[in-house]
């Protein structure tokens, strides 16, 4: 029962516009749970968005550029390609807060399959909407494919061809 009440409370806080998690790069969180700009980190955040908007920089190049300029993540680590990718797609910088219910796999690992909800936040936007949209357009244009490609691909004659000697399925090789 306590877990259910906690989930409801976190969802309600997000719906009211309060940020429930650690503040993302470029921001800090007040005692009330409202995000505000961290002046030093905000310069790095704007730099990352502006570099990506030029179409000349990849996530990896931006990570190297931020590291070279002395920026670190909130955990004090250097930026990686994955961290920059997440940062450039984070709608929190537009003035929204995210809510995603906590779910676990059977083996106890965190599952990220829960539905993400975005609510208008009590904080201001840190990135102009036009710059954010431009970066998303560039990312979509760079994507080679948006289709799901399963690991296992059945071939046309699967389960139809058998070896005459051993009666085993014939492989596609």
Coordinates of N, CA, C and O in Angstrom, one line a residue:
X1 N 0.8 -1.2 0.0 CA 0.0 0.0 0.0 C 0.9 1.3 0.0 O 0.6 2.2 -0.7
X2 N 1.9 1.2 0.8 CA 2.8 2.4 0.8 C 3.4 2.7 -0.5 O 3.6 3.9 -0.9
X3 N 3.8 1.6 -1.3 CA 4.4 1.8 -2.6 C 3.4 2.5 -3.5 O 3.8 3.4 -4.3
X4 N 2.2 2.1 -3.5 CA 1.1 2.6 -4.3 C 0.9 4.1 -4.0 O 0.7 4.9 -4.9
X5 N 0.9 4.4 -2.7 CA 0.7 5.8 -2.3 C 1.9 6.7 -2.7 O 1.7 7.8 -3.1
X6 N 3.1 6.1 -2.7 CA 4.3 6.9 -3.1 C 4.2 7.1 -4.6 O 4.5 8.3 -5.1
X7 N 3.8 6.2 -5.4 CA 3.6 6.3 -6.9 C 2.6 7.4 -7.1 O 2.8 8.3 -8.0
X8 N 1.5 7.4 -6.5 CA 0.4 8.4 -6.6 C 1.0 9.8 -6.3 O 0.7 10.8 -7.0
X9 N 1.7 9.9 -5.2 CA 2.3 11.1 -4.8 C 3.3 11.7 -5.8 O 3.2 12.9 -6.1
X10 N 4.1 10.9 -6.3 CA 5.1 11.3 -7.3 C 4.4 11.8 -8.6 O 4.8 12.7 -9.2
X11 N 3.4 11.0 -9.0 CA 2.6 11.4 -10.2 C 1.9 12.7 -10.0 O 1.9 13.6 -10.9
X12 N 1.3 12.9 -8.8 CA 0.6 14.2 -8.5 C 1.6 15.4 -8.5 O 1.3 16.4 -9.0
X13 N 2.8 15.2 -7.9 CA 3.8 16.2 -7.9 C 4.2 16.6 -9.3 O 4.4 17.8 -9.6
X14 N 4.4 15.6 -10.2 CA 4.7 15.9 -11.6 C 3.6 16.7 -12.2 O 3.8 17.6 -13.0
X15 N 2.4 16.2 -12.0 CA 1.2 16.9 -12.6 C 1.1 18.3 -12.1 O 0.6 19.2 -12.9
X16 N 1.6 18.6 -11.0 CA 1.6 20.0 -10.4 C 2.7 20.8 -11.0 O 2.8 22.0 -10.7
X17 N 3.7 20.2 -11.7 CA 4.8 20.9 -12.3 C 6.1 20.8 -11.5 O 7.0 21.6 -11.8
X18 N 6.2 20.0 -10.5 CA 7.4 19.8 -9.7 C 8.3 18.7 -10.2 O 7.8 17.7 -10.6
X19 N 9.6 19.0 -10.2 CA 10.5 18.0 -10.7 C 10.8 16.9 -9.6 O 11.2 17.3 -8.5
X20 N 10.6 15.6 -9.9 CA 10.8 14.6 -8.9 C 12.2 14.0 -8.8 O 12.5 13.4 -7.8
X21 N 13.0 14.2 -9.8 CA 14.3 13.5 -9.9 C 15.5 14.5 -9.7 O 15.3 15.6 -9.3
X22 N 16.7 14.0 -9.9 CA 17.9 14.8 -9.9 C 17.7 15.9 -11.0 O 17.3 15.6 -12.0
X23 N 18.2 17.1 -10.7 CA 18.1 18.1 -11.8 C 19.0 17.8 -12.9 O 20.1 17.3 -12.7
X24 N 18.6 18.0 -14.2 CA 19.5 17.7 -15.3 C 20.6 18.8 -15.4 O 20.5 19.9 -14.8
X25 N 21.6 18.5 -16.2 CA 22.7 19.4 -16.5 C 22.2 20.8 -16.9 O 21.2 20.9 -17.7
X26 N 22.7 21.8 -16.3 CA 22.3 23.2 -16.6 C 21.3 23.7 -15.6 O 21.0 24.9 -15.7
X27 N 20.8 22.9 -14.7 CA 19.8 23.4 -13.8 C 20.2 22.9 -12.4 O 21.0 22.0 -12.2
X28 N 19.6 23.5 -11.4 CA 19.6 23.1 -10.0 C 18.2 23.1 -9.5 O 17.3 23.6 -10.2
X29 N 17.9 22.5 -8.3 CA 16.6 22.4 -7.8 C 16.5 23.2 -6.5 O 17.3 23.0 -5.6
X30 N 15.4 24.0 -6.3 CA 15.2 24.7 -5.1 C 14.7 23.8 -4.0 O 14.3 22.6 -4.3
X31 N 14.6 24.3 -2.8 CA 14.0 23.5 -1.7 C 12.6 23.0 -2.1 O 12.1 22.0 -1.7
X32 N 11.8 23.9 -2.8 CA 10.5 23.6 -3.2 C 10.3 22.6 -4.3 O 9.2 22.1 -4.6
X33 N 11.5 22.2 -4.9 CA 11.4 21.2 -6.0 C 11.3 21.9 -7.4 O 10.9 21.2 -8.4
X34 N 11.5 23.2 -7.5 CA 11.4 23.9 -8.7 C 12.8 24.1 -9.3 O 13.7 24.5 -8.6
X35 N 12.9 23.8 -10.6 CA 14.2 23.9 -11.3 C 14.5 25.4 -11.6 O 13.6 26.2 -11.9
X36 N 15.8 25.7 -11.4 CA 16.3 27.1 -11.8 C 17.6 26.9 -12.5 O 18.3 25.9 -12.4
X37 N 18.0 27.9 -13.3 CA 19.2 27.8 -14.1 C 20.5 27.8 -13.2 O 20.6 28.6 -12.3
X38 N 21.4 27.0 -13.5 CA 22.8 27.0 -12.9 C 23.6 27.8 -14.0 O 23.8 27.2 -15.1
X39 N 24.0 29.0 -13.7 CA 24.6 29.9 -14.7 C 25.8 29.3 -15.4 O 25.9 29.4 -16.6
X40 N 26.7 28.6 -14.6 CA 27.9 28.0 -15.2 C 27.5 26.9 -16.2 O 27.9 26.9 -17.3
X41 N 26.7 26.0 -15.7 CA 26.3 24.8 -16.6 C 25.4 25.2 -17.7 O 25.4 24.6 -18.8
X42 N 24.6 26.2 -17.5 CA 23.6 26.7 -18.6 C 24.4 27.1 -19.8 O 24.0 26.9 -21.0
X43 N 25.6 27.7 -19.7 CA 26.4 28.1 -20.8 C 26.8 26.8 -21.6 O 26.8 26.9 -22.8
X44 N 27.2 25.8 -20.9 CA 27.5 24.5 -21.6 C 26.3 23.9 -22.3 O 26.5 23.3 -23.4
X45 N 25.2 24.0 -21.6 CA 24.0 23.4 -22.2 C 23.6 24.1 -23.5 O 23.3 23.5 -24.6
X46 N 23.6 25.5 -23.5 CA 23.3 26.3 -24.7 C 24.4 26.0 -25.8 O 24.0 25.9 -27.0
X47 N 25.6 25.9 -25.4 CA 26.7 25.5 -26.3 C 26.4 24.2 -27.0 O 26.5 24.1 -28.3
X48 N 26.0 23.2 -26.3 CA 25.7 21.9 -26.9 C 24.6 22.0 -27.9 O 24.7 21.4 -29.0
X49 N 23.5 22.7 -27.5 CA 22.4 22.8 -28.5 C 22.8 23.6 -29.7 O 22.4 23.3 -30.8
X50 N 23.5 24.7 -29.5 CA 23.9 25.5 -30.7 C 24.9 24.8 -31.6 O 24.8 24.9 -32.8
X51 N 25.8 24.0 -31.0 CA 26.7 23.2 -31.9 C 26.0 22.2 -32.7 O 26.2 22.0 -33.9
X52 N 25.0 21.5 -32.0 CA 24.3 20.5 -32.8 C 23.4 21.1 -33.9 O 23.2 20.5 -34.9
X53 N 22.9 22.3 -33.6 CA 22.0 23.0 -34.6 C 22.8 23.4 -35.9 O 22.2 23.6 -36.9
X54 N 24.1 23.4 -35.8 CA 24.9 23.8 -37.0 C 25.0 22.6 -38.0 O 25.4 22.8 -39.1
X55 N 24.6 21.4 -37.5 CA 24.7 20.1 -38.3 C 26.1 19.7 -38.5 O 26.3 18.7 -39.2
X56 N 27.1 20.4 -38.0 CA 28.5 20.0 -38.2 C 29.0 19.1 -37.0 O 30.1 18.6 -37.1
X57 N 28.2 19.0 -35.9 CA 28.7 18.3 -34.7 C 27.8 17.1 -34.4 O 26.6 17.2 -34.5
X58 N 28.4 16.0 -34.1 CA 27.7 14.8 -33.7 C 27.6 14.9 -32.1 O 28.2 15.7 -31.5
X59 N 26.9 13.9 -31.6 CA 26.8 13.8 -30.1 C 28.2 13.6 -29.5 O 28.5 14.2 -28.5
X60 N 29.0 12.8 -30.2 CA 30.3 12.5 -29.7 C 31.2 13.7 -29.7 O 32.0 14.0 -28.8
X61 N 31.2 14.5 -30.8 CA 32.0 15.7 -30.9 C 31.6 16.7 -29.9 O 32.4 17.4 -29.3
X62 N 30.3 16.8 -29.6 CA 29.8 17.7 -28.6 C 30.3 17.3 -27.2 O 30.7 18.1 -26.4
X63 N 30.2 16.0 -27.0 CA 30.7 15.5 -25.7 C 32.2 15.9 -25.5 O 32.6 16.3 -24.4
X64 N 33.0 15.7 -26.5 CA 34.4 16.0 -26.5 C 34.6 17.5 -26.3 O 35.5 18.0 -25.5
X65 N 33.8 18.3 -26.9 CA 33.9 19.8 -26.8 C 33.6 20.2 -25.4 O 34.3 21.1 -24.8
X66 N 32.5 19.7 -24.8 CA 32.1 20.0 -23.4 C 33.2 19.6 -22.5 O 33.5 20.4 -21.5
X67 N 33.7 18.4 -22.6 CA 34.8 17.9 -21.8 C 36.0 18.8 -21.9 O 36.7 19.1 -20.9
X68 N 36.4 19.2 -23.1 CA 37.5 20.1 -23.3 C 37.4 21.5 -22.7 O 38.3 22.1 -22.2
X69 N 36.1 21.9 -22.6 CA 35.9 23.2 -21.9 C 35.7 23.1 -20.4 O 35.4 24.1 -19.8
X70 N 35.9 21.9 -19.9 CA 35.9 21.7 -18.4 C 34.5 21.4 -17.8 O 34.4 21.5 -16.6
X71 N 33.5 21.2 -18.6 CA 32.2 20.8 -18.1 C 32.1 19.4 -17.7 O 32.8 18.5 -18.3
X72 N 31.4 19.1 -16.6 CA 31.2 17.7 -16.1 C 29.7 17.5 -15.9 O 28.9 18.5 -15.7
X73 N 29.2 16.3 -15.9 CA 27.8 16.0 -15.6 C 27.6 16.3 -14.1 O 28.5 16.6 -13.3
X74 N 26.3 16.1 -13.7 CA 25.9 16.4 -12.3 C 26.6 15.4 -11.4 O 26.9 15.7 -10.2
X75 N 27.0 14.2 -11.9 CA 27.7 13.2 -11.1 C 29.2 13.5 -11.1 O 29.9 12.7 -10.5
X76 N 29.7 14.5 -11.8 CA 31.1 14.9 -11.8 C 31.9 14.1 -12.8 O 33.1 14.1 -12.8
X77 N 31.2 13.4 -13.7 CA 31.9 12.6 -14.7 C 32.0 13.3 -16.0 O 31.2 14.3 -16.3
X78 N 32.9 12.9 -16.9 CA 33.0 13.6 -18.2 C 31.8 13.2 -19.0 O 31.2 12.1 -18.8
X79 N 31.4 14.0 -20.0 CA 30.3 13.7 -20.9 C 30.6 12.6 -21.8 O 31.8 12.4 -22.3
X80 N 29.6 11.8 -22.1 CA 29.7 10.7 -23.1 C 28.7 11.0 -24.2 O 27.9 11.8 -24.1
X81 N 28.8 10.2 -25.3 CA 27.9 10.3 -26.4 C 26.5 10.1 -25.9 O 25.6 10.9 -26.3
X82 N 26.2 9.1 -25.1 CA 24.9 8.8 -24.7 C 24.3 9.9 -23.8 O 23.1 10.3 -23.9
X83 N 25.2 10.5 -23.0 CA 24.7 11.6 -22.1 C 24.3 12.8 -22.9 O 23.3 13.5 -22.6
X84 N 25.1 13.1 -24.0 CA 24.7 14.3 -24.8 C 23.4 14.0 -25.6 O 22.6 14.9 -25.7
X85 N 23.3 12.8 -26.1 CA 22.1 12.4 -26.8 C 20.8 12.6 -25.9 O 19.8 13.2 -26.4
X86 N 20.9 12.1 -24.7 CA 19.8 12.3 -23.8 C 19.5 13.8 -23.5 O 18.4 14.2 -23.5
X87 N 20.6 14.5 -23.3 CA 20.5 15.9 -23.0 C 19.8 16.7 -24.1 O 18.9 17.5 -23.9
X88 N 20.2 16.4 -25.4 CA 19.6 17.1 -26.5 C 18.2 16.7 -26.8 O 17.5 17.4 -27.7
X89 N 17.6 15.7 -26.2 CA 16.3 15.3 -26.4 C 15.4 15.5 -25.2 O 14.2 15.2 -25.2
X90 N 15.9 16.1 -24.1 CA 15.2 16.3 -22.9 C 14.3 17.5 -22.9 O 14.7 18.6 -23.0
X91 N 13.0 17.2 -22.8 CA 12.0 18.3 -22.9 C 11.9 19.1 -21.6 O 11.2 20.1 -21.5
X92 N 12.6 18.7 -20.6 CA 12.7 19.4 -19.3 C 13.2 20.8 -19.6 O 12.8 21.8 -19.0
X93 N 14.1 20.9 -20.6 CA 14.7 22.2 -20.9 C 13.7 23.2 -21.6 O 14.0 24.4 -21.7
X94 N 12.5 22.7 -22.0 CA 11.5 23.5 -22.6 C 10.4 23.9 -21.5 O 9.5 24.6 -21.9
X95 N 10.6 23.5 -20.3 CA 9.7 23.9 -19.2 C 8.7 22.8 -18.8 O 7.7 23.1 -18.2
X96 N 9.0 21.6 -19.2 CA 8.2 20.4 -18.8 C 8.8 19.6 -17.8 O 10.0 19.6 -17.6
X97 N 8.0 18.8 -17.0 CA 8.5 17.8 -16.1 C 8.1 16.4 -16.6 O 7.0 16.3 -17.1
X98 N 8.9 15.5 -16.4 CA 8.6 14.1 -16.8 C 8.2 13.2 -15.7 O 8.7 13.3 -14.6
X99 N 7.2 12.3 -16.0 CA 6.9 11.3 -15.0 C 6.9 10.0 -15.8 O 6.3 9.8 -16.8
X100 N 7.6 9.0 -15.2 CA 7.6 7.6 -15.7 C 7.5 6.7 -14.5 O 8.4 6.8 -13.7
X101 N 6.5 5.8 -14.5 CA 6.4 5.0 -13.3 C 7.6 4.0 -13.2 O 8.1 3.6 -14.3
X102 N 8.0 3.7 -12.0 CA 9.1 2.8 -11.8 C 8.6 1.4 -12.0 O 7.6 0.9 -11.5
X103 N 9.3 0.6 -12.9 CA 8.9 -0.8 -13.2 C 10.2 -1.6 -13.1 O 11.3 -1.1 -13.3
X104 N 10.1 -2.9 -12.8 CA 11.2 -3.8 -12.7 C 11.0 -5.0 -13.6 O 9.9 -5.5 -13.7
X105 N 12.2 -5.5 -14.1 CA 12.2 -6.8 -14.8 C 12.1 -7.9 -13.7 O 12.3 -7.6 -12.5
X106 N 11.9 -9.1 -14.1 CA 11.7 -10.2 -13.1 C 13.0 -10.4 -12.3 O 13.0 -10.8 -11.2
X107 N 14.2 -10.1 -13.0 CA 15.5 -10.2 -12.3 C 15.8 -9.0 -11.4 O 16.9 -9.0 -10.8
X108 N 15.0 -8.1 -11.3 CA 15.2 -6.9 -10.4 C 15.8 -5.7 -11.0 O 15.9 -4.7 -10.4
X109 N 16.2 -5.8 -12.3 CA 16.7 -4.6 -13.0 C 15.6 -3.6 -13.3 O 14.5 -4.0 -13.5
X110 N 16.0 -2.4 -13.4 CA 15.0 -1.3 -13.7 C 14.5 -1.5 -15.2 O 15.3 -1.7 -16.1
X111 N 13.2 -1.4 -15.4 CA 12.6 -1.4 -16.7 C 12.3 0.0 -17.1 O 11.6 0.7 -16.3
X112 N 12.6 0.4 -18.3 CA 12.3 1.7 -18.8 C 11.1 1.7 -19.8 O 10.9 2.6 -20.6
X113 N 10.3 0.7 -19.7 CA 9.2 0.5 -20.6 C 8.0 1.2 -20.2 O 7.0 1.3 -21.0
X114 N 7.9 1.8 -19.1 CA 6.7 2.5 -18.6 C 6.4 3.7 -19.5 O 7.3 4.3 -20.0
X115 N 5.2 4.0 -19.6 CA 4.7 5.2 -20.4 C 5.3 6.5 -19.8 O 5.1 6.7 -18.6
X116 N 5.8 7.3 -20.6 CA 6.3 8.6 -20.2 C 5.3 9.7 -20.4 O 4.6 9.8 -21.4
X117 N 5.0 10.4 -19.3 CA 4.1 11.5 -19.4 C 4.9 12.8 -19.1 O 5.7 12.9 -18.3
X118 N 4.5 13.9 -19.9 CA 5.1 15.2 -19.8 C 4.1 16.2 -19.3 O 3.0 16.2 -19.8
X119 N 4.4 16.9 -18.2 CA 3.5 17.9 -17.7 C 4.2 19.3 -17.7 O 5.4 19.4 -17.6
X120 N 3.4 20.4 -17.9 CA 4.0 21.7 -17.8 C 4.6 21.9 -16.4 O 4.0 21.6 -15.4
X121 N 5.8 22.4 -16.4 CA 6.5 22.5 -15.1 C 6.4 23.9 -14.6 O 5.9 24.9 -15.3
X122 N 6.7 24.1 -13.3 CA 6.7 25.4 -12.7 C 7.9 26.2 -13.0 O 8.0 27.4 -12.7
X123 N 8.9 25.6 -13.7 CA 10.1 26.3 -14.0 C 10.0 26.9 -15.4 O 9.2 26.5 -16.2
X124 N 10.9 27.8 -15.7 CA 11.0 28.5 -17.0 C 11.6 27.6 -18.0 O 12.3 26.6 -17.6
X125 N 11.5 27.9 -19.2 CA 12.2 27.2 -20.3 C 13.6 27.7 -20.3 O 13.9 28.8 -20.1
X126 N 14.6 26.7 -20.5 CA 16.0 27.1 -20.5 C 16.6 27.2 -21.9 O 17.6 27.8 -22.1
X127 N 15.9 26.6 -22.8 CA 16.3 26.5 -24.2 C 15.1 27.1 -25.1 O 14.0 26.7 -24.8
X128 N 15.4 27.9 -26.0 CA 14.3 28.4 -26.9 C 13.7 27.2 -27.7 O 14.4 26.3 -28.1
X129 N 12.4 27.3 -27.8 CA 11.6 26.2 -28.5 C 12.2 26.0 -30.0 O 12.3 24.9 -30.4
X130 N 12.5 27.1 -30.6 CA 13.0 27.0 -32.0 C 14.3 26.2 -32.1 O 14.5 25.4 -33.0
X131 N 15.2 26.5 -31.1 CA 16.5 25.8 -31.1 C 16.3 24.3 -30.8 O 16.9 23.4 -31.5
X132 N 15.4 24.0 -29.9 CA 15.1 22.6 -29.5 C 14.5 21.9 -30.7 O 15.0 20.8 -31.1
X133 N 13.6 22.5 -31.4 CA 12.9 21.9 -32.6 C 13.9 21.7 -33.7 O 13.9 20.6 -34.4
X134 N 14.8 22.6 -33.9 CA 15.8 22.5 -35.0 C 16.7 21.3 -34.7 O 17.0 20.5 -35.6
X135 N 17.1 21.1 -33.5 CA 17.9 20.0 -33.1 C 17.2 18.6 -33.3 O 17.8 17.7 -33.8
X136 N 15.9 18.6 -33.0 CA 15.1 17.4 -33.2 C 15.0 17.1 -34.7 O 15.0 15.9 -35.1
X137 N 14.8 18.1 -35.5 CA 14.7 17.9 -37.0 C 16.0 17.4 -37.5 O 16.0 16.4 -38.4
X138 N 17.1 17.9 -37.1 CA 18.4 17.4 -37.5 C 18.6 15.9 -37.1 O 19.1 15.1 -37.9
X139 N 18.2 15.6 -35.8 CA 18.4 14.2 -35.4 C 17.5 13.3 -36.2 O 17.9 12.2 -36.6
X140 N 16.3 13.7 -36.5 CA 15.4 12.8 -37.3 C 16.0 12.7 -38.7 O 15.9 11.6 -39.3
X141 N 16.6 13.7 -39.3 CA 17.1 13.6 -40.6 C 18.4 12.7 -40.7 O 18.6 12.0 -41.7
X142 N 19.1 12.7 -39.6 CA 20.3 11.9 -39.5 C 20.0 10.4 -39.3 O 20.8 9.5 -39.6
X143 N 18.8 10.1 -38.7 CA 18.4 8.7 -38.4 C 18.3 7.9 -39.7 O 17.7 8.4 -40.7
X144 N 19.0 6.8 -39.8 CA 18.9 6.0 -41.0 C 17.6 5.3 -41.1 O 17.2 5.1 -42.2
X145 N 17.1 4.9 -40.0 CA 15.8 4.1 -40.1 C 15.1 4.2 -38.8 O 15.7 4.3 -37.7
X146 N 13.8 4.3 -38.8 CA 12.9 4.3 -37.6 C 12.2 3.0 -37.5 O 11.3 2.9 -36.7
X147 N 12.5 2.0 -38.3 CA 11.8 0.7 -38.2 C 12.4 -0.2 -37.2 O 13.6 -0.2 -37.0
X148 N 11.6 -1.1 -36.7 CA 12.1 -2.1 -35.8 C 12.7 -3.2 -36.5 O 12.1 -3.7 -37.5
X149 N 13.9 -3.6 -36.2 CA 14.6 -4.7 -36.8 C 14.8 -5.8 -35.8 O 15.7 -5.7 -34.9
X150 N 14.0 -6.9 -35.9 CA 14.2 -7.9 -34.9 C 15.5 -8.6 -35.0 O 16.1 -8.7 -36.1
X151 N 16.0 -9.2 -34.0 CA 17.3 -9.9 -34.0 C 17.1 -11.2 -34.8 O 18.0 -11.6 -35.5
X152 N 16.0 -11.8 -34.7 CA 15.7 -13.1 -35.3 C 14.9 -12.8 -36.6 O 13.8 -12.3 -36.5
X153 N 15.4 -13.1 -37.7 CA 14.7 -12.9 -39.0 C 14.4 -14.2 -39.7 O 15.3 -14.8 -40.2
X154 N 13.1 -14.6 -39.7 CA 12.8 -15.9 -40.3 C 12.9 -15.7 -41.9 O 12.7 -14.6 -42.4
X155 N 13.3 -16.8 -42.5 CA 13.4 -16.8 -44.0 C 12.2 -17.4 -44.6 O 11.4 -18.2 -43.9
X156 N 11.9 -17.2 -45.8 CA 10.7 -17.6 -46.5 C 10.4 -19.1 -46.4 O 9.3 -19.5 -46.2
X157 N 11.4 -20.0 -46.5 CA 11.2 -21.4 -46.5 C 11.4 -22.1 -45.2 O 11.5 -23.3 -45.1
X158 N 11.4 -21.3 -44.1 CA 11.6 -21.8 -42.8 C 10.5 -22.9 -42.5 O 9.3 -22.7 -42.7
X159 N 10.9 -24.0 -41.9 CA 10.0 -25.1 -41.5 C 9.4 -25.8 -42.7 O 8.4 -26.5 -42.5
X160 N 9.9 -25.5 -43.9 CA 9.3 -26.2 -45.1 C 10.4 -27.1 -45.7 O 10.0 -28.0 -46.4
X161 N 11.6 -26.8 -45.6 CA 12.7 -27.6 -46.1 C 13.4 -28.4 -45.1 O 13.7 -27.9 -44.0
X162 N 13.5 -29.7 -45.3 CA 14.1 -30.6 -44.4 C 15.2 -31.4 -45.2 O 15.1 -31.7 -46.4
X163 N 16.2 -31.9 -44.4 CA 17.2 -32.7 -45.0 C 16.7 -34.1 -45.2 O 16.0 -34.7 -44.3
X164 N 16.9 -34.7 -46.3 CA 16.4 -36.1 -46.6 C 17.0 -37.2 -45.8 O 16.4 -38.2 -45.5
X165 N 18.3 -36.9 -45.4 CA 19.0 -38.0 -44.6 C 18.7 -37.9 -43.1 O 18.5 -38.9 -42.5
X166 N 18.8 -36.7 -42.5 CA 18.7 -36.6 -41.1 C 17.3 -36.0 -40.6 O 17.1 -35.9 -39.4
X167 N 16.5 -35.6 -41.5 CA 15.2 -35.0 -41.2 C 15.3 -33.8 -40.3 O 14.4 -33.5 -39.5
X168 N 16.4 -33.0 -40.5 CA 16.5 -31.7 -39.7 C 16.1 -30.6 -40.6 O 16.2 -30.7 -41.8
X169 N 15.8 -29.5 -40.0 CA 15.5 -28.3 -40.7 C 16.7 -27.8 -41.5 O 17.8 -27.9 -41.0
X170 N 16.4 -27.3 -42.7 CA 17.5 -26.8 -43.6 C 17.8 -25.4 -43.2 O 16.8 -24.6 -43.2
X171 N 19.0 -25.0 -42.8 CA 19.3 -23.6 -42.5 C 19.3 -22.7 -43.7 O 19.4 -23.2 -44.8
X172 N 19.3 -21.4 -43.4 CA 19.2 -20.4 -44.5 C 20.6 -20.1 -45.1 O 20.7 -19.5 -46.1
X173 N 21.7 -20.5 -44.4 CA 23.0 -20.2 -44.9 C 23.3 -20.7 -46.2 O 23.5 -21.8 -46.6

